[in-house]
mmCIF file of C-alpha atoms in Angstrom:
data_model
loop_
_atom_site.group_PDB
_atom_site.id
_atom_site.type_symbol
_atom_site.label_atom_id
_atom_site.label_comp_id
_atom_site.label_asym_id
_atom_site.label_seq_id
_atom_site.Cartn_x
_atom_site.Cartn_y
_atom_site.Cartn_z
ATOM 1 C CA GLY A 552 46.133 131.691 -17.966
ATOM 2 C CA ASN A 553 44.823 129.093 -20.345
ATOM 3 C CA SER A 554 42.867 126.210 -18.912
ATOM 4 C CA VAL A 555 40.626 123.288 -19.841
ATOM 5 C CA THR A 556 37.779 121.975 -17.728
ATOM 6 C CA GLN A 557 36.274 118.543 -18.330
ATOM 7 C CA MET A 558 33.348 116.850 -16.735
ATOM 8 C CA GLU A 559 34.218 114.541 -13.895
ATOM 9 C CA GLY A 560 34.134 110.843 -14.499
ATOM 10 C CA PRO A 561 33.772 108.014 -14.519
ATOM 11 C CA VAL A 562 31.010 107.835 -17.064
ATOM 12 C CA THR A 563 29.340 104.437 -17.337
ATOM 13 C CA LEU A 564 27.071 103.703 -20.281
ATOM 14 C CA SER A 565 25.437 100.718 -21.865
ATOM 15 C CA GLU A 566 26.459 99.717 -25.361
ATOM 16 C CA GLU A 567 24.701 101.772 -28.076
ATOM 17 C CA ALA A 568 23.963 104.641 -25.684
ATOM 18 C CA PHE A 569 24.586 108.268 -26.626
ATOM 19 C CA LEU A 570 27.752 109.826 -25.250
ATOM 20 C CA THR A 571 28.520 113.415 -24.344
ATOM 21 C CA ILE A 572 31.672 114.475 -22.524
ATOM 22 C CA ASN A 573 31.716 118.172 -21.771
ATOM 23 C CA CYS A 574 34.782 120.333 -22.250
ATOM 24 C CA THR A 575 35.068 124.071 -21.776
ATOM 25 C CA TYR A 576 38.144 126.207 -22.070
ATOM 26 C CA THR A 577 39.653 129.540 -21.163
ATOM 27 C CA ALA A 578 42.261 130.911 -23.518
ATOM 28 C CA THR A 579 43.740 134.110 -24.803
ATOM 29 C CA GLY A 580 43.882 134.323 -28.531
ATOM 30 C CA TYR A 581 42.442 131.637 -30.750
ATOM 31 C CA PRO A 582 43.258 128.136 -29.603
ATOM 32 C CA SER A 583 43.284 124.913 -31.499
ATOM 33 C CA LEU A 584 41.293 122.259 -29.684
ATOM 34 C CA PHE A 585 41.875 118.543 -29.432
ATOM 35 C CA TRP A 586 40.404 115.372 -28.025
ATOM 36 C CA TYR A 587 42.845 112.628 -27.138
ATOM 37 C CA VAL A 588 41.969 109.075 -26.120
ATOM 38 C CA GLN A 589 44.011 106.792 -23.894
ATOM 39 C CA TYR A 590 43.163 103.097 -24.031
ATOM 40 C CA PRO A 591 44.236 100.936 -21.090
ATOM 41 C CA GLY A 592 47.980 100.533 -20.931
ATOM 42 C CA GLU A 593 48.639 102.804 -23.889
ATOM 43 C CA GLY A 594 49.778 106.333 -24.592
ATOM 44 C CA LEU A 595 47.546 109.128 -25.782
ATOM 45 C CA GLN A 596 46.220 109.078 -29.325
ATOM 46 C CA LEU A 597 44.707 112.006 -31.131
ATOM 47 C CA LEU A 598 41.005 111.361 -31.645
ATOM 48 C CA LEU A 599 39.994 114.583 -33.395
ATOM 49 C CA LYS A 600 40.809 118.259 -33.598
ATOM 50 C CA ALA A 601 39.448 121.636 -34.668
ATOM 51 C CA THR A 602 41.520 124.692 -35.379
ATOM 52 C CA LYS A 603 38.973 127.494 -35.730
ATOM 53 C CA ALA A 604 35.534 128.493 -34.594
ATOM 54 C CA ASP A 605 32.607 126.425 -35.929
ATOM 55 C CA ASP A 606 34.939 123.697 -37.186
ATOM 56 C CA LYS A 607 33.734 120.184 -36.497
ATOM 57 C CA GLY A 608 36.275 117.483 -35.864
ATOM 58 C CA SER A 609 35.214 113.899 -36.395
ATOM 59 C CA ASN A 610 36.747 110.450 -36.258
ATOM 60 C CA LYS A 611 35.566 106.899 -35.515
ATOM 61 C CA GLY A 612 32.001 108.118 -35.022
ATOM 62 C CA PHE A 613 33.043 110.769 -32.505
ATOM 63 C CA GLU A 614 32.368 114.453 -33.162
ATOM 64 C CA ALA A 615 33.139 117.753 -31.475
ATOM 65 C CA THR A 616 32.325 121.277 -32.606
ATOM 66 C CA TYR A 617 34.464 124.292 -31.744
ATOM 67 C CA ARG A 618 32.022 126.763 -30.160
ATOM 68 C CA LYS A 619 33.681 130.099 -29.598
ATOM 69 C CA GLU A 620 30.570 131.733 -28.160
ATOM 70 C CA THR A 621 30.337 129.170 -25.371
ATOM 71 C CA THR A 622 34.088 128.358 -25.283
ATOM 72 C CA SER A 623 33.228 124.686 -25.524
ATOM 73 C CA PHE A 624 34.343 121.593 -27.403
ATOM 74 C CA HIS A 625 32.030 118.834 -26.229
ATOM 75 C CA LEU A 626 32.710 115.289 -27.415
ATOM 76 C CA GLU A 627 29.749 113.262 -28.700
ATOM 77 C CA LYS A 628 29.091 109.834 -30.122
ATOM 78 C CA GLY A 629 25.715 108.531 -31.147
ATOM 79 C CA SER A 630 26.227 104.880 -30.227
ATOM 80 C CA VAL A 631 29.109 103.796 -28.038
ATOM 81 C CA GLN A 632 30.744 100.384 -28.102
ATOM 82 C CA VAL A 633 32.550 98.401 -25.434
ATOM 83 C CA SER A 634 35.772 99.120 -27.326
ATOM 84 C CA ASP A 635 35.307 102.850 -26.668
ATOM 85 C CA SER A 636 36.077 102.296 -22.996
ATOM 86 C CA ALA A 637 39.051 104.558 -22.335
ATOM 87 C CA VAL A 638 40.084 107.862 -20.796
ATOM 88 C CA TYR A 639 39.333 110.934 -22.893
ATOM 89 C CA PHE A 640 41.337 114.159 -22.609
ATOM 90 C CA CYS A 641 40.381 117.555 -23.950
ATOM 91 C CA ALA A 642 43.321 119.838 -24.774
ATOM 92 C CA LEU A 643 44.201 123.149 -26.343
ATOM 93 C CA ILE A 644 47.143 125.082 -27.659
ATOM 94 C CA THR A 645 47.166 128.731 -28.625
ATOM 95 C CA SER A 646 48.935 130.215 -31.582
ATOM 96 C CA GLY A 647 52.396 131.443 -30.704
ATOM 97 C CA THR A 648 52.669 129.280 -27.628
ATOM 98 C CA TYR A 649 54.088 125.844 -27.177
ATOM 99 C CA LYS A 650 52.376 124.357 -24.180
ATOM 100 C CA TYR A 651 49.494 121.991 -24.665
ATOM 101 C CA ILE A 652 46.988 122.391 -21.850
ATOM 102 C CA PHE A 653 45.108 119.231 -20.924
ATOM 103 C CA GLY A 654 41.975 118.641 -18.963
ATOM 104 C CA THR A 655 42.033 116.099 -16.158
ATOM 105 C CA GLY A 656 40.553 113.375 -18.318
ATOM 106 C CA THR A 657 37.207 111.581 -18.231
ATOM 107 C CA ARG A 658 37.084 107.833 -17.863
ATOM 108 C CA LEU A 659 34.418 106.132 -19.968
ATOM 109 C CA LYS A 660 33.268 102.608 -19.276
ATOM 110 C CA VAL A 661 30.887 100.965 -21.712
ATOM 111 C CA LEU A 662 29.051 97.855 -20.590
ATOM 112 C CA ALA A 663 27.889 95.129 -22.959
ATOM 113 C CA GLY B 633 60.748 106.987 -37.054
ATOM 114 C CA ALA B 634 57.116 106.243 -37.644
ATOM 115 C CA GLY B 635 56.059 107.291 -34.181
ATOM 116 C CA VAL B 636 57.365 108.490 -30.845
ATOM 117 C CA SER B 637 59.332 105.740 -29.187
ATOM 118 C CA GLN B 638 60.004 105.540 -25.463
ATOM 119 C CA SER B 639 62.194 103.152 -23.529
ATOM 120 C CA PRO B 640 62.032 101.295 -21.329
ATOM 121 C CA SER B 641 58.300 100.619 -21.321
ATOM 122 C CA ASN B 642 58.489 99.581 -17.678
ATOM 123 C CA LYS B 643 61.071 100.319 -15.015
ATOM 124 C CA VAL B 644 61.144 99.132 -11.433
ATOM 125 C CA THR B 645 63.823 100.717 -9.312
ATOM 126 C CA GLU B 646 64.791 100.891 -5.701
ATOM 127 C CA LYS B 647 64.308 104.087 -3.759
ATOM 128 C CA GLY B 648 67.425 106.221 -3.947
ATOM 129 C CA LYS B 649 68.615 104.911 -7.310
ATOM 130 C CA ASP B 650 68.927 107.060 -10.426
ATOM 131 C CA VAL B 651 66.925 106.296 -13.563
ATOM 132 C CA GLU B 652 67.093 107.446 -17.167
ATOM 133 C CA LEU B 653 64.088 107.491 -19.450
ATOM 134 C CA ARG B 654 64.555 107.830 -23.174
ATOM 135 C CA CYS B 655 62.409 109.392 -25.862
ATOM 136 C CA ASP B 656 62.943 109.192 -29.599
ATOM 137 C CA PRO B 657 60.593 111.663 -31.309
ATOM 138 C CA ILE B 658 59.153 111.619 -34.793
ATOM 139 C CA SER B 659 61.781 112.586 -37.337
ATOM 140 C CA GLY B 660 61.605 116.282 -38.160
ATOM 141 C CA HIS B 661 59.659 117.268 -35.048
ATOM 142 C CA THR B 662 61.622 120.005 -33.364
ATOM 143 C CA ALA B 663 59.276 120.364 -30.397
ATOM 144 C CA LEU B 664 59.483 117.716 -27.676
ATOM 145 C CA TYR B 665 57.567 117.473 -24.403
ATOM 146 C CA TRP B 666 57.695 115.417 -21.241
ATOM 147 C CA TYR B 667 54.559 114.888 -19.187
ATOM 148 C CA ARG B 668 53.901 112.850 -16.076
ATOM 149 C CA GLN B 669 50.722 110.953 -15.391
ATOM 150 C CA SER B 670 50.195 109.674 -11.902
ATOM 151 C CA LEU B 671 47.670 106.948 -11.174
ATOM 152 C CA GLY B 672 44.202 108.211 -11.944
ATOM 153 C CA GLN B 673 45.458 111.736 -12.562
ATOM 154 C CA GLY B 674 45.664 114.009 -15.548
ATOM 155 C CA LEU B 675 48.789 115.064 -17.379
ATOM 156 C CA GLU B 676 51.379 117.120 -15.553
ATOM 157 C CA PHE B 677 53.672 119.156 -17.808
ATOM 158 C CA LEU B 678 57.344 118.699 -16.981
ATOM 159 C CA ILE B 679 59.488 120.284 -19.680
ATOM 160 C CA TYR B 680 59.471 121.505 -23.269
ATOM 161 C CA PHE B 681 62.284 121.438 -25.808
ATOM 162 C CA GLN B 682 62.588 123.416 -29.011
ATOM 163 C CA GLY B 683 65.519 121.851 -30.753
ATOM 164 C CA ASN B 684 68.136 121.228 -28.094
ATOM 165 C CA SER B 685 67.042 124.144 -25.934
ATOM 166 C CA ALA B 686 64.589 123.911 -23.059
ATOM 167 C CA PRO B 687 62.860 127.286 -22.810
ATOM 168 C CA ASP B 688 60.479 126.006 -20.168
ATOM 169 C CA LYS B 689 61.572 123.729 -17.356
ATOM 170 C CA SER B 690 59.000 125.073 -14.972
ATOM 171 C CA GLY B 691 57.201 121.767 -14.562
ATOM 172 C CA LEU B 692 60.149 119.783 -13.250
ATOM 173 C CA PRO B 693 59.102 118.853 -9.692
ATOM 174 C CA SER B 694 62.510 119.212 -8.045
ATOM 175 C CA ASP B 695 66.206 119.484 -8.747
ATOM 176 C CA ARG B 696 66.350 115.695 -8.785
ATOM 177 C CA PHE B 697 64.757 115.882 -12.218
ATOM 178 C CA SER B 698 66.704 116.915 -15.298
ATOM 179 C CA ALA B 699 66.376 116.451 -19.022
ATOM 180 C CA GLU B 700 68.474 116.941 -22.077
ATOM 181 C CA ARG B 701 68.092 116.648 -25.788
ATOM 182 C CA THR B 702 70.887 116.090 -28.238
ATOM 183 C CA GLY B 703 71.051 116.564 -31.987
ATOM 184 C CA GLY B 704 67.552 117.946 -31.934
ATOM 185 C CA SER B 705 66.323 114.400 -31.635
ATOM 186 C CA VAL B 706 66.586 111.960 -28.718
ATOM 187 C CA SER B 707 65.776 113.208 -25.243
ATOM 188 C CA THR B 708 66.633 111.718 -21.875
ATOM 189 C CA LEU B 709 64.779 112.442 -18.647
ATOM 190 C CA THR B 710 66.888 111.651 -15.589
ATOM 191 C CA ILE B 711 65.560 111.270 -12.082
ATOM 192 C CA GLN B 712 68.188 111.141 -9.372
ATOM 193 C CA ARG B 713 67.729 109.576 -5.945
ATOM 194 C CA THR B 714 64.257 108.323 -6.841
ATOM 195 C CA GLN B 715 61.476 108.538 -4.297
ATOM 196 C CA GLN B 716 58.254 106.581 -4.101
ATOM 197 C CA GLU B 717 56.254 109.655 -5.109
ATOM 198 C CA ASP B 718 58.121 109.593 -8.440
ATOM 199 C CA SER B 719 56.178 106.468 -9.390
ATOM 200 C CA ALA B 720 54.096 107.367 -12.433
ATOM 201 C CA VAL B 721 53.858 106.992 -16.184
ATOM 202 C CA TYR B 722 56.209 109.366 -17.968
ATOM 203 C CA LEU B 723 54.934 110.376 -21.386
ATOM 204 C CA CYS B 724 56.933 111.958 -24.160
ATOM 205 C CA ALA B 725 55.379 113.803 -27.088
ATOM 206 C CA SER B 726 56.650 115.608 -30.147
ATOM 207 C CA SER B 727 55.143 118.029 -32.598
ATOM 208 C CA GLU B 728 55.977 120.220 -35.537
ATOM 209 C CA PRO B 729 57.248 123.663 -34.594
ATOM 210 C CA THR B 730 54.498 125.602 -36.285
ATOM 211 C CA GLY B 731 52.032 125.490 -33.448
ATOM 212 C CA ASN B 732 48.345 124.645 -33.571
ATOM 213 C CA THR B 733 49.205 121.138 -34.649
ATOM 214 C CA GLU B 734 48.664 118.018 -32.628
ATOM 215 C CA ALA B 735 51.235 116.481 -30.348
ATOM 216 C CA PHE B 736 52.097 112.835 -30.948
ATOM 217 C CA PHE B 737 52.631 110.745 -27.854
ATOM 218 C CA GLY B 738 54.758 107.741 -27.119
ATOM 219 C CA GLN B 739 53.496 104.736 -25.197
ATOM 220 C CA GLY B 740 55.058 105.990 -22.013
ATOM 221 C CA THR B 741 57.434 104.576 -19.429
ATOM 222 C CA ARG B 742 55.825 103.200 -16.306
ATOM 223 C CA LEU B 743 58.179 103.903 -13.420
ATOM 224 C CA THR B 744 57.717 102.106 -10.129
ATOM 225 C CA VAL B 745 59.916 103.034 -7.186
ATOM 226 C CA VAL B 746 59.983 100.386 -4.460
#
């Protein structure tokens, strides 16, 4: 079945450090891929998405590229801020299905 | 509405009581989902609605859990005879029916069973 694997957290970085959160997936067909962010005490918000191979999603300085050859969708940011502290979820959905599959989430803590 | 709305935002209940959690999806979204997020855990799929029908209830943990959706809009998740292990954040999401689009989440209902 379809699945998403994320790197274990927590990830602790200093402000302005480079961020990478790894995400790999297993899916039949051609999934759409998403990164969601959950700030403390809030629901999930879509951060970025990509719907086909080689697409790059970007938002708020975050980027992720849909790599079909490595079945990956790693999240990156060049310079993190304290306000980026949150839990990040990688997710997918495949065409013709309805169930969004989420990774277990990666907690990011950015220190000033 | 402008976004997915859930109520109540917080609920404390005594063990053994029944609770109802409400979700009001984005207008026009025919797909609706319930997920559960336990402390420090990922998202656990509970149930999916397409319109008023629930083609997949496979994630409901036990027969104490039920959900319905009326008018293709508001959904209610009911937990009967609550147990302490039911304590979690219950998240509702909705999406367009076309697939490959993002799901929009509500703020969640934090349920605490004491």
